[in-house]
Every structure is written in C-alpha cells, then in structure tokens.
PDB file of C-alpha atoms and ligand atoms in Angstrom:
ATOM      1  CA  MET A  30     126.411  70.958 103.365  1.00 62.00           C
ATOM      2  CA  SER A  31     123.380  72.508 104.849  1.00 87.00           C
ATOM      3  CA  TYR A  32     123.130  76.093 103.360  1.00 92.00           C
ATOM      4  CA  GLN A  33     119.802  77.319 102.570  1.00 93.00           C
ATOM      5  CA  TYR A  34     119.396  80.598 100.571  1.00 95.00           C
ATOM      6  CA  PRO A  35     117.169  82.688 102.825  1.00 93.00           C
ATOM      7  CA  ASP A  36     114.815  83.981  99.855  1.00 92.00           C
ATOM      8  CA  LYS A  37     112.666  80.931  99.107  1.00 88.00           C
ATOM      9  CA  ALA A  38     111.452  81.061  95.465  1.00 86.00           C
ATOM     10  CA  ASP A  39     112.881  84.650  95.287  1.00 86.00           C
ATOM     11  CA  LEU A  40     109.648  85.873  96.993  1.00 85.00           C
ATOM     12  CA  ILE A  41     111.345  88.642  98.910  1.00 87.00           C
ATOM     13  CA  THR A  42     113.162  89.913  95.721  1.00 83.00           C
ATOM     14  CA  LEU A  43     110.001  89.723  93.724  1.00 80.00           C
ATOM     15  CA  SER A  44     107.994  91.491  96.402  1.00 80.00           C
ATOM     16  CA  LEU A  45     110.391  94.503  96.427  1.00 76.00           C
ATOM     17  CA  VAL A  46     109.778  94.786  92.720  1.00 71.00           C
ATOM     18  CA  LEU A  47     105.944  94.420  93.023  1.00 71.00           C
ATOM     19  CA  MET A  48     105.814  96.894  95.930  1.00 68.00           C
ATOM     20  CA  LYS A  49     107.258  99.618  93.530  1.00 61.00           C
ATOM     21  CA  ASN A  50     105.695  98.641  90.251  1.00 57.00           C
ATOM     22  CA  GLY A  51     103.090  96.054  90.629  1.00 57.00           C
ATOM     23  CA  ASN A  52     104.679  94.207  87.801  1.00 59.00           C
ATOM     24  CA  ASP A  53     107.344  91.456  88.194  1.00 59.00           C
ATOM     25  CA  GLU A  54     107.946  91.254  84.427  1.00 68.00           C
ATOM     26  CA  LEU A  55     110.205  94.090  84.940  1.00 63.00           C
ATOM     27  CA  LEU A  56     112.752  91.995  86.827  1.00 64.00           C
ATOM     28  CA  ARG A  57     113.042  89.696  83.860  1.00 70.00           C
ATOM     29  CA  LYS A  58     113.334  92.645  81.418  1.00 69.00           C
ATOM     30  CA  ALA A  59     115.959  94.201  83.567  1.00 65.00           C
ATOM     31  CA  GLU A  60     118.004  90.992  83.729  1.00 73.00           C
ATOM     32  CA  ASP A  61     117.603  90.538  79.894  1.00 78.00           C
ATOM     33  CA  ILE A  62     119.363  93.866  79.455  1.00 75.00           C
ATOM     34  CA  LEU A  63     122.217  93.000  81.738  1.00 74.00           C
ATOM     35  CA  LEU A  64     122.712  89.524  80.195  1.00 82.00           C
ATOM     36  CA  ALA A  65     122.428  90.636  76.620  1.00 89.00           C
ATOM     37  CA  ARG A  66     125.700  92.303  76.843  1.00 89.00           C
ATOM     38  CA  ALA A  67     127.313  89.090  78.245  1.00 90.00           C
ATOM     39  CA  ILE A  68     125.590  86.956  75.574  1.00 92.00           C
ATOM     40  CA  SER A  69     126.902  89.158  72.710  1.00 92.00           C
ATOM     41  CA  MET A  70     130.417  88.641  74.051  1.00 92.00           C
ATOM     42  CA  PHE A  71     129.826  84.867  74.202  1.00 93.00           C
ATOM     43  CA  ARG A  72     128.516  84.856  70.628  1.00 92.00           C
ATOM     44  CA  GLN A  73     131.784  86.584  69.456  1.00 92.00           C
ATOM     45  CA  ASN A  74     134.122  84.273  71.190  1.00 92.00           C
ATOM     46  CA  ARG A  75     135.007  80.581  71.022  1.00 89.00           C
ATOM     47  CA  TYR A  76     134.465  79.783  74.635  1.00 95.00           C
ATOM     48  CA  THR A  77     134.180  76.127  75.652  1.00 97.00           C
ATOM     49  CA  THR A  78     133.668  75.906  79.480  1.00 98.00           C
ATOM     50  CA  LEU A  79     131.330  78.005  81.641  1.00 98.00           C
ATOM     51  CA  LEU A  80     130.779  77.930  85.507  1.00 98.00           C
ATOM     52  CA  ASP A  81     127.318  79.355  86.644  1.00 97.00           C
ATOM     53  CA  LEU A  82     128.547  80.145  90.228  1.00 98.00           C
ATOM     54  CA  GLY A  83     125.330  80.067  92.436  1.00 97.00           C
ATOM     55  CA  CYS A  84     123.071  78.924  89.681  1.00 97.00           C
ATOM     56  CA  GLY A  85     120.023  79.094  91.915  1.00 95.00           C
ATOM     57  CA  ASN A  86     116.953  77.373  90.337  1.00 94.00           C
ATOM     58  CA  GLY A  87     118.844  77.277  86.932  1.00 94.00           C
ATOM     59  CA  ARG A  88     116.834  80.000  85.288  1.00 89.00           C
ATOM     60  CA  LEU A  89     119.930  81.399  83.516  1.00 91.00           C
ATOM     61  CA  THR A  90     121.719  78.077  83.117  1.00 95.00           C
ATOM     62  CA  ILE A  91     119.067  77.072  80.465  1.00 93.00           C
ATOM     63  CA  GLU A  92     119.960  80.216  78.308  1.00 91.00           C
ATOM     64  CA  LEU A  93     123.739  80.194  79.012  1.00 93.00           C
ATOM     65  CA  SER A  94     124.079  76.470  78.157  1.00 95.00           C
ATOM     66  CA  LYS A  95     123.589  77.375  74.360  1.00 94.00           C
ATOM     67  CA  TYR A  96     126.793  79.252  74.102  1.00 95.00           C
ATOM     68  CA  PHE A  97     129.246  76.768  75.640  1.00 97.00           C
ATOM     69  CA  GLN A  98     130.221  73.152  75.065  1.00 97.00           C
ATOM     70  CA  TRP A  99     130.317  72.316  78.883  1.00 98.00           C
ATOM     71  CA  VAL A 100     128.626  74.119  81.707  1.00 98.00           C
ATOM     72  CA  THR A 101     129.101  73.475  85.451  1.00 98.00           C
ATOM     73  CA  ALA A 102     126.128  74.614  87.495  1.00 98.00           C
ATOM     74  CA  LEU A 103     127.250  75.159  91.215  1.00 98.00           C
ATOM     75  CA  GLU A 104     124.726  75.857  93.869  1.00 98.00           C
ATOM     76  CA  PRO A 105     125.050  75.292  97.840  1.00 97.00           C
ATOM     77  CA  ASP A 106     121.210  75.244  98.496  1.00 96.00           C
ATOM     78  CA  GLY A 107     120.138  71.644  97.778  1.00 97.00           C
ATOM     79  CA  GLU A 108     116.569  72.518  97.069  1.00 96.00           C
ATOM     80  CA  ARG A 109     117.457  75.055  94.563  1.00 96.00           C
ATOM     81  CA  LEU A 110     120.019  72.834  92.974  1.00 98.00           C
ATOM     82  CA  ALA A 111     117.292  70.089  92.647  1.00 98.00           C
ATOM     83  CA  GLU A 112     115.107  72.552  90.820  1.00 97.00           C
ATOM     84  CA  ALA A 113     117.976  73.545  88.482  1.00 97.00           C
ATOM     85  CA  ARG A 114     118.600  69.849  87.734  1.00 98.00           C
ATOM     86  CA  LYS A 115     114.866  69.300  87.057  1.00 98.00           C
ATOM     87  CA  LYS A 116     114.714  72.413  84.630  1.00 97.00           C
ATOM     88  CA  ILE A 117     117.785  71.387  82.838  1.00 98.00           C
ATOM     89  CA  ALA A 118     116.488  67.731  82.384  1.00 98.00           C
ATOM     90  CA  ASP A 119     112.930  68.834  81.383  1.00 98.00           C
ATOM     91  CA  ASN A 120     114.569  71.008  78.632  1.00 97.00           C
ATOM     92  CA  GLY A 121     116.543  68.152  77.250  1.00 98.00           C
ATOM     93  CA  ILE A 122     119.855  69.885  77.850  1.00 98.00           C
ATOM     94  CA  GLU A 123     122.798  67.567  78.190  1.00 97.00           C
ATOM     95  CA  ASN A 124     125.934  69.599  78.471  1.00 98.00           C
ATOM     96  CA  VAL A 125     125.265  70.765  82.122  1.00 98.00           C
ATOM     97  CA  SER A 126     126.820  69.111  85.228  1.00 98.00           C
ATOM     98  CA  PHE A 127     126.070  70.083  88.789  1.00 98.00           C
ATOM     99  CA  VAL A 128     128.033  70.641  92.002  1.00 98.00           C
ATOM    100  CA  HIS A 129     126.454  70.918  95.329  1.00 98.00           C
ATOM    101  CA  SER A 130     128.745  73.200  97.443  1.00 98.00           C
ATOM    102  CA  LEU A 131     129.566  76.730  98.588  1.00 97.00           C
ATOM    103  CA  PHE A 132     131.907  77.846  95.723  1.00 98.00           C
ATOM    104  CA  GLN A 133     134.872  78.602  98.098  1.00 97.00           C
ATOM    105  CA  ASP A 134     134.750  75.049  99.361  1.00 97.00           C
ATOM    106  CA  ALA A 135     134.309  73.232  96.009  1.00 98.00           C
ATOM    107  CA  GLY A 136     137.959  72.691  94.982  1.00 97.00           C
ATOM    108  CA  LEU A 137     137.219  73.023  91.145  1.00 98.00           C
ATOM    109  CA  PRO A 138     140.238  72.447  88.993  1.00 98.00           C
ATOM    110  CA  ASP A 139     142.724  75.176  88.197  1.00 97.00           C
ATOM    111  CA  ASP A 140     142.676  76.992  84.853  1.00 97.00           C
ATOM    112  CA  TYR A 141     139.487  75.276  83.725  1.00 98.00           C
ATOM    113  CA  PHE A 142     136.788  77.703  82.755  1.00 98.00           C
ATOM    114  CA  ASP A 143     136.748  80.293  79.955  1.00 98.00           C
ATOM    115  CA  VAL A 144     134.051  82.152  81.727  1.00 98.00           C
ATOM    116  CA  VAL A 145     132.718  82.421  85.367  1.00 98.00           C
ATOM    117  CA  ILE A 146     129.153  84.041  85.687  1.00 97.00           C
ATOM    118  CA  CYS A 147     128.538  85.230  89.124  1.00 97.00           C
ATOM    119  CA  ASN A 148     124.927  86.735  88.832  1.00 94.00           C
ATOM    120  CA  GLN A 149     123.641  88.438  92.063  1.00 93.00           C
ATOM    121  CA  ILE A 150     125.832  86.265  94.432  1.00 96.00           C
ATOM    122  CA  LEU A 151     128.410  88.415  96.190  1.00 98.00           C
ATOM    123  CA  GLN A 152     126.016  90.698  97.901  1.00 97.00           C
ATOM    124  CA  HIS A 153     124.563  87.806  99.965  1.00 97.00           C
ATOM    125  CA  VAL A 154     127.830  86.132 101.164  1.00 97.00           C
ATOM    126  CA  ASN A 155     129.597  86.605 104.456  1.00 97.00           C
ATOM    127  CA  THR A 156     132.021  89.543 104.181  1.00 98.00           C
ATOM    128  CA  ARG A 157     134.859  87.253 105.117  1.00 97.00           C
ATOM    129  CA  ALA A 158     134.025  84.978 102.069  1.00 97.00           C
ATOM    130  CA  VAL A 159     134.229  87.766  99.475  1.00 98.00           C
ATOM    131  CA  GLU A 160     138.049  87.626  99.090  1.00 97.00           C
ATOM    132  CA  PRO A 161     138.159  83.840  98.940  1.00 97.00           C
ATOM    133  CA  ILE A 162     135.464  83.621  96.373  1.00 98.00           C
ATOM    134  CA  ILE A 163     137.228  86.085  94.232  1.00 98.00           C
ATOM    135  CA  ARG A 164     140.563  84.382  94.672  1.00 98.00           C
ATOM    136  CA  GLU A 165     139.008  81.070  93.610  1.00 98.00           C
ATOM    137  CA  VAL A 166     137.260  82.555  90.525  1.00 98.00           C
ATOM    138  CA  HIS A 167     140.784  83.814  89.409  1.00 98.00           C
ATOM    139  CA  ARG A 168     142.314  80.329  90.125  1.00 98.00           C
ATOM    140  CA  VAL A 169     139.563  78.354  88.199  1.00 98.00           C
ATOM    141  CA  LEU A 170     139.695  80.610  85.213  1.00 98.00           C
ATOM    142  CA  LYS A 171     141.996  80.017  82.238  1.00 97.00           C
ATOM    143  CA  SER A 172     144.513  82.514  81.498  1.00 95.00           C
ATOM    144  CA  ARG A 173     142.680  85.531  79.917  1.00 93.00           C
ATOM    145  CA  GLY A 174     139.305  83.962  81.152  1.00 97.00           C
ATOM    146  CA  VAL A 175     136.539  86.235  81.794  1.00 97.00           C
ATOM    147  CA  LEU A 176     134.425  86.900  84.901  1.00 98.00           C
ATOM    148  CA  VAL A 177     130.930  88.200  84.238  1.00 96.00           C
ATOM    149  CA  MET A 178     129.476  89.512  87.558  1.00 96.00           C
ATOM    150  CA  THR A 179     126.463  91.485  88.751  1.00 94.00           C
ATOM    151  CA  THR A 180     125.970  92.594  92.388  1.00 95.00           C
ATOM    152  CA  SER A 181     124.303  95.385  94.407  1.00 94.00           C
ATOM    153  CA  PHE A 182     125.876  98.580  94.151  1.00 94.00           C
ATOM    154  CA  ALA A 183     126.184 101.569  96.760  1.00 93.00           C
ATOM    155  CA  LYS A 184     126.399 104.997  95.160  1.00 87.00           C
ATOM    156  CA  GLY A 185     128.353 106.439  98.156  1.00 87.00           C
ATOM    157  CA  ASP A 186     132.017 105.842  98.985  1.00 90.00           C
ATOM    158  CA  GLU A 187     131.175 103.201 101.527  1.00 94.00           C
ATOM    159  CA  ASP A 188     129.648  99.706 101.362  1.00 96.00           C
ATOM    160  CA  CYS A 189     126.281  99.382 103.173  1.00 95.00           C
ATOM    161  CA  TYR A 190     124.294  96.553 104.377  1.00 96.00           C
ATOM    162  CA  TRP A 191     120.606  95.875 104.550  1.00 94.00           C
ATOM    163  CA  LYS A 192     118.172  93.187 105.650  1.00 94.00           C
ATOM    164  CA  VAL A 193     114.972  92.689 103.636  1.00 92.00           C
ATOM    165  CA  PHE A 194     112.069  90.702 105.045  1.00 92.00           C
ATOM    166  CA  ALA A 195     108.318  90.434 105.008  1.00 84.00           C
ATOM    167  CA  ALA A 196     106.499  91.658 108.042  1.00 80.00           C
ATOM    168  CA  GLU A 197     102.700  92.248 108.533  1.00 77.00           C
ATOM    169  CA  GLY A 198     102.054  91.517 104.968  1.00 74.00           C
ATOM    170  CA  LYS A 199     104.628  93.930 103.579  1.00 83.00           C
ATOM    171  CA  VAL A 200     108.282  93.746 102.595  1.00 85.00           C
ATOM    172  CA  GLN A 201     110.498  95.909 104.783  1.00 88.00           C
ATOM    173  CA  ALA A 202     114.117  96.859 104.465  1.00 88.00           C
ATOM    174  CA  VAL A 203     116.329  97.968 107.263  1.00 92.00           C
ATOM    175  CA  GLU A 204     119.895  99.196 107.160  1.00 94.00           C
ATOM    176  CA  ILE A 205     122.088  96.930 109.419  1.00 96.00           C
ATOM    177  CA  THR A 206     125.753  96.796 110.656  1.00 98.00           C
ATOM    178  CA  PRO A 207     128.361  94.573 108.874  1.00 98.00           C
ATOM    179  CA  GLN A 208     128.318  92.317 111.927  1.00 97.00           C
ATOM    180  CA  GLU A 209     124.478  91.696 111.714  1.00 97.00           C
ATOM    181  CA  PHE A 210     124.974  91.056 108.146  1.00 97.00           C
ATOM    182  CA  ASP A 211     127.451  88.592 108.623  1.00 97.00           C
ATOM    183  CA  GLY A 212     125.233  86.799 111.245  1.00 95.00           C
ATOM    184  CA  LEU A 213     122.446  86.505 108.642  1.00 95.00           C
ATOM    185  CA  ALA A 214     124.608  85.514 105.670  1.00 95.00           C
ATOM    186  CA  SER A 215     124.831  81.835 106.806  1.00 90.00           C
ATOM    187  CA  GLY A 216     121.192  81.481 105.577  1.00 83.00           C
ATOM    188  CA  ASP A 217     118.311  82.710 108.005  1.00 77.00           C
ATOM    189  CA  PRO A 218     115.016  81.648 106.304  1.00 82.00           C
ATOM    190  CA  GLY A 219     112.910  84.654 105.451  1.00 91.00           C
ATOM    191  CA  ILE A 220     115.500  87.491 106.045  1.00 95.00           C
ATOM    192  CA  LEU A 221     117.584  88.320 102.996  1.00 95.00           C
ATOM    193  CA  PRO A 222     120.912  90.146 103.823  1.00 96.00           C
ATOM    194  CA  VAL A 223     122.144  92.459 101.072  1.00 95.00           C
ATOM    195  CA  HIS A 224     125.621  93.877 100.866  1.00 97.00           C
ATOM    196  CA  PHE A 225     125.939  97.003  98.671  1.00 95.00           C
ATOM    197  CA  PHE A 226     129.495  97.425  97.194  1.00 97.00           C
ATOM    198  CA  SER A 227     130.885 100.875  96.654  1.00 95.00           C
ATOM    199  CA  SER A 228     132.988 101.370  93.513  1.00 95.00           C
ATOM    200  CA  VAL A 229     136.114 101.826  95.898  1.00 96.00           C
ATOM    201  CA  SER A 230     135.544  98.422  97.410  1.00 97.00           C
ATOM    202  CA  LEU A 231     134.824  96.624  94.115  1.00 97.00           C
ATOM    203  CA  GLU A 232     138.007  98.039  92.772  1.00 96.00           C
ATOM    204  CA  MET A 233     140.058  96.803  95.673  1.00 97.00           C
ATOM    205  CA  HIS A 234     138.307  93.244  95.477  1.00 97.00           C
ATOM    206  CA  LEU A 235     138.756  92.889  91.803  1.00 98.00           C
ATOM    207  CA  GLN A 236     142.429  93.974  91.478  1.00 96.00           C
ATOM    208  CA  SER A 237     143.246  90.525  89.927  1.00 96.00           C
ATOM    209  CA  PHE A 238     141.035  91.362  86.810  1.00 98.00           C
ATOM    210  CA  ARG A 239     141.364  93.752  84.070  1.00 97.00           C
ATOM    211  CA  PRO A 240     137.999  95.591  83.781  1.00 97.00           C
ATOM    212  CA  ILE A 241     136.554  95.251  80.351  1.00 95.00           C
ATOM    213  CA  GLU A 242     133.099  96.844  81.205  1.00 93.00           C
ATOM    214  CA  GLN A 243     131.498  98.244  84.350  1.00 94.00           C
ATOM    215  CA  SER A 244     128.048  99.720  84.143  1.00 90.00           C
ATOM    216  CA  ILE A 245     125.758 100.849  86.782  1.00 89.00           C
ATOM    217  CA  HIS A 246     122.068 100.077  86.454  1.00 82.00           C
ATOM    218  CA  ASP A 247     120.142 102.267  88.757  1.00 77.00           C
ATOM    219  CA  ASN A 248     116.998 102.792  86.537  1.00 66.00           C
ATOM    220  CA  ILE A 249     116.275  99.527  84.913  1.00 57.00           C
ATOM    221  CA  TYR A 250     115.583  97.663  88.286  1.00 59.00           C
ATOM    222  CA  PRO A 251     112.605  99.345  89.650  1.00 54.00           C
ATOM    223  CA  HIS A 252     113.603  99.844  93.275  1.00 65.00           C
ATOM    224  CA  PRO A 253     116.718 101.641  94.846  1.00 69.00           C
ATOM    225  CA  LEU A 254     117.535  98.536  96.757  1.00 70.00           C
ATOM    226  CA  LEU A 255     118.024  96.781  93.541  1.00 70.00           C
ATOM    227  CA  ASP A 256     120.662  99.045  92.119  1.00 87.00           C
ATOM    228  CA  THR A 257     123.034  96.839  90.288  1.00 88.00           C
ATOM    229  CA  ILE A 258     126.551  96.954  88.709  1.00 93.00           C
ATOM    230  CA  LEU A 259     127.426  94.676  85.792  1.00 93.00           C
ATOM    231  CA  TYR A 260     131.172  93.986  85.866  1.00 95.00           C
ATOM    232  CA  ILE A 261     133.053  92.030  83.047  1.00 96.00           C
ATOM    233  CA  GLY A 262     136.750  91.580  83.712  1.00 97.00           C
ATOM    234  CA  GLU A 263     139.604  89.437  82.289  1.00 97.00           C
ATOM    235  CA  LYS A 264     141.758  87.390  84.431  1.00 98.00           C
ATOM    236  CA  ARG A 265     145.171  89.109  84.876  1.00 96.00           C
ATOM    237  CA  VAL A 266     148.340  87.039  85.187  1.00 86.00           C
ATOM    238  CA  LYS A 267     150.241  86.967  88.569  1.00 78.00           C
ATOM    239  CA  GLN A 268     153.890  88.120  88.548  1.00 75.00           C
ATOM    240  CA  SER A 269     156.381  87.818  91.359  1.00 76.00           C
ATOM    241  CA  LEU A 270     159.261  90.275  91.483  1.00 74.00           C
ATOM    242  CA  GLY A 271     161.648  90.387  94.366  1.00 76.00           C
ATOM    243  CA  GLY A 272     159.182  88.467  96.637  1.00 74.00           C
ATOM    244  CA  ALA A 273     156.201  90.766  95.841  1.00 75.00           C
ATOM    245  CA  THR A 274     153.295  89.533  93.920  1.00 72.00           C
ATOM    246  CA  SER A 275     151.398  91.819  91.470  1.00 73.00           C
ATOM    247  CA  PHE A 276     149.049  91.329  88.462  1.00 74.00           C
ATOM    248  CA  ILE A 277     150.070  92.312  84.974  1.00 73.00           C
TER     249      ILE A 277
HETATM  250  C1  SAM B 302     120.127  85.906  94.138  1.00 65.95           C
HETATM  251  S1  SAM B 302     120.433  84.220  93.912  1.00 65.95           S
HETATM  252  C2  SAM B 302     120.929  84.330  92.328  1.00 65.95           C
HETATM  253  C3  SAM B 302     120.725  82.855  91.570  1.00 65.95           C
HETATM  254  C4  SAM B 302     121.310  82.817  90.129  1.00 65.95           C
HETATM  255  N1  SAM B 302     122.510  83.245  89.932  1.00 65.95           N
HETATM  256  C5  SAM B 302     120.283  83.705  89.344  1.00 65.95           C
HETATM  257  O1  SAM B 302     120.676  84.829  88.780  1.00 65.95           O
HETATM  258  O2  SAM B 302     119.102  83.337  89.241  1.00 65.95           O
HETATM  259  C6  SAM B 302     121.898  84.029  94.964  1.00 65.95           C
HETATM  260  C7  SAM B 302     122.337  82.461  94.940  1.00 65.95           C
HETATM  261  O3  SAM B 302     123.769  82.450  95.449  1.00 65.95           O
HETATM  262  C8  SAM B 302     123.832  81.229  96.219  1.00 65.95           C
HETATM  263  N2  SAM B 302     124.901  81.329  97.050  1.00 65.95           N
HETATM  264  C9  SAM B 302     125.053  81.951  98.278  1.00 65.95           C
HETATM  265  N3  SAM B 302     126.295  81.924  98.785  1.00 65.95           N
HETATM  266  C10 SAM B 302     127.049  81.083  97.908  1.00 65.95           C
HETATM  267  C11 SAM B 302     128.384  80.587  97.799  1.00 65.95           C
HETATM  268  N4  SAM B 302     129.219  80.894  98.804  1.00 65.95           N
HETATM  269  N5  SAM B 302     128.801  79.937  96.749  1.00 65.95           N
HETATM  270  C12 SAM B 302     127.901  79.746  95.695  1.00 65.95           C
HETATM  271  N6  SAM B 302     126.559  80.140  95.674  1.00 65.95           N
HETATM  272  C13 SAM B 302     126.143  80.802  96.751  1.00 65.95           C
HETATM  273  C14 SAM B 302     122.445  81.172  96.777  1.00 65.95           C
HETATM  274  O4  SAM B 302     122.177  79.777  97.271  1.00 65.95           O
HETATM  275  C15 SAM B 302     121.541  81.575  95.637  1.00 65.95           C
HETATM  276  O5  SAM B 302     121.001  80.565  94.937  1.00 65.95           O
END
C-alpha cells in the first residue's frame, strides 16, 4: 500500500485559494457552509456508524466524531493517516478507528454504516475507480443509509480534467486529457489531478442513490477551479426482475 496523495499538506489547494483572494480562511469558511447542512442532518437522526472515506489528515473527523457512536476513518496515504491518528489522540477522542487502504480495496463489512462521508475525494481518483468506489459505498451502507459527498463540478455537459501544480513560484492549472489524468491519479507528488464531474455524469454514477439534496457551490469557494457540488443521497434497494437489476 504505497499511495501518496500528491498535494502534500494541501499546499496546492491552499495556493489556488490564496492566488485569488490572499486569504486561506475562506477555504475553511466555505467548508463550514457545506458541512453545516450535513451536520444538521446528523443532529436530527439517530445515526450510529460513520465512515470518513479518505479522511486525509483528519481535520473533519474530529468534528464528525461528535455525532456518531463509532467512526471509521479510512485513508490510503500513510503519512496523512498518521497525522489523523495523532490529531484524534491529541483531542482525546476514543470512538474512531483507522483503516490504511484505498477504499475500493478495503473490504469493509456489508450494510454496516449509517453514513458515508466522501469529502473532496472522487475528483482525484482514477476514472476507472469511480464506479467501484460508488458500488462499494452502496454495499457498506445500511439499507436507507446516507452518502454525503462533495466533489468538483463542471458546469458544462461534459466532464473535464485539469492538473494543478506549482511552477516558477506560482500555481498553474492546465486542462488535460482523461488519459493524462489517469496517469497522474496514482499519486505523482506535486501535481494534483482534478476531475470535474458534469451533472449528467454524476446522475449516471449515482443511480443507486435517491438524491436528498444537490447544491452547486460556485461562489463560496473563491476560484472557478474549486467549483463544488454537495450531494446527499439515500441508498436505494436493489431489485431483480426477470434477470434485470434495478434500484427502487
Ligand atoms: C482533497 S483530500 C480530502 C481529505 C478529507 N476528506 C478532507 O476533506 O479534508 C483527498 C483525500 O482522498 C484520499 N484518497 C485518494 N484516493 C482514495 C481512494 N481510492 N480511497 C480513499 N481515499 C482516497 C487522498 O489520499 C486524500 O487524503
């Protein structure tokens, strides 16, 4: 297991924000707005188990752990996971366990989680991993379990792909092909590949969920390359009729 997330200490993402506004507080504020919606939902429901899928350095895990009895924090980058472990321990939090794995390889139990949070993950994974990841989320969620997801959003009809990197002291962003994107998605230090999903493609990928909320946030993040969609959806139940599988 040797995956390394290419954006060490989130410096590329923060530089994008700083380039536009000179104030990285905005990133935290933007996140607060997105997460406030999910948290109000957690407060109103009796959820027990949460998966923080791709927990990174655990910055959200701390806050999220207040609303669940048990939290699983999964992260494939060993250094980031170590940071998350330390943060959780330093804050005296005892209801979090950790998994070091790519989510699609983790083999977590069926029907186990009330909620899966997938915050800013899908846009960085190989295009061939998107379907397996969503299938796994569906499998590990309890019946009527909830997926809370944010990802990068393309306003046009088609997905697009960018690489973001620092060169000559500046952050640069260049549009790339899906093939180049996939080449970078295994984790090339210093080059952050970003997949922007169109609404058509998200609808196709998320057929096994019933949307509860979808909101596009194109003005709270201060850079167009950070346009984001918040998606909250409930697991639909699979039904087989005459050999064909559909979701009800
Ligand atoms: C933009 S960071 C978001 C981290 C965290 N969710 C947050 O909001 O702070 C993306 C994270 O996804 C993780 N990641 C990438 N591919 C993954 C996969 N296949 N399964 C689980 N996590 C993955 C990366 O290692 C990285 O920590």
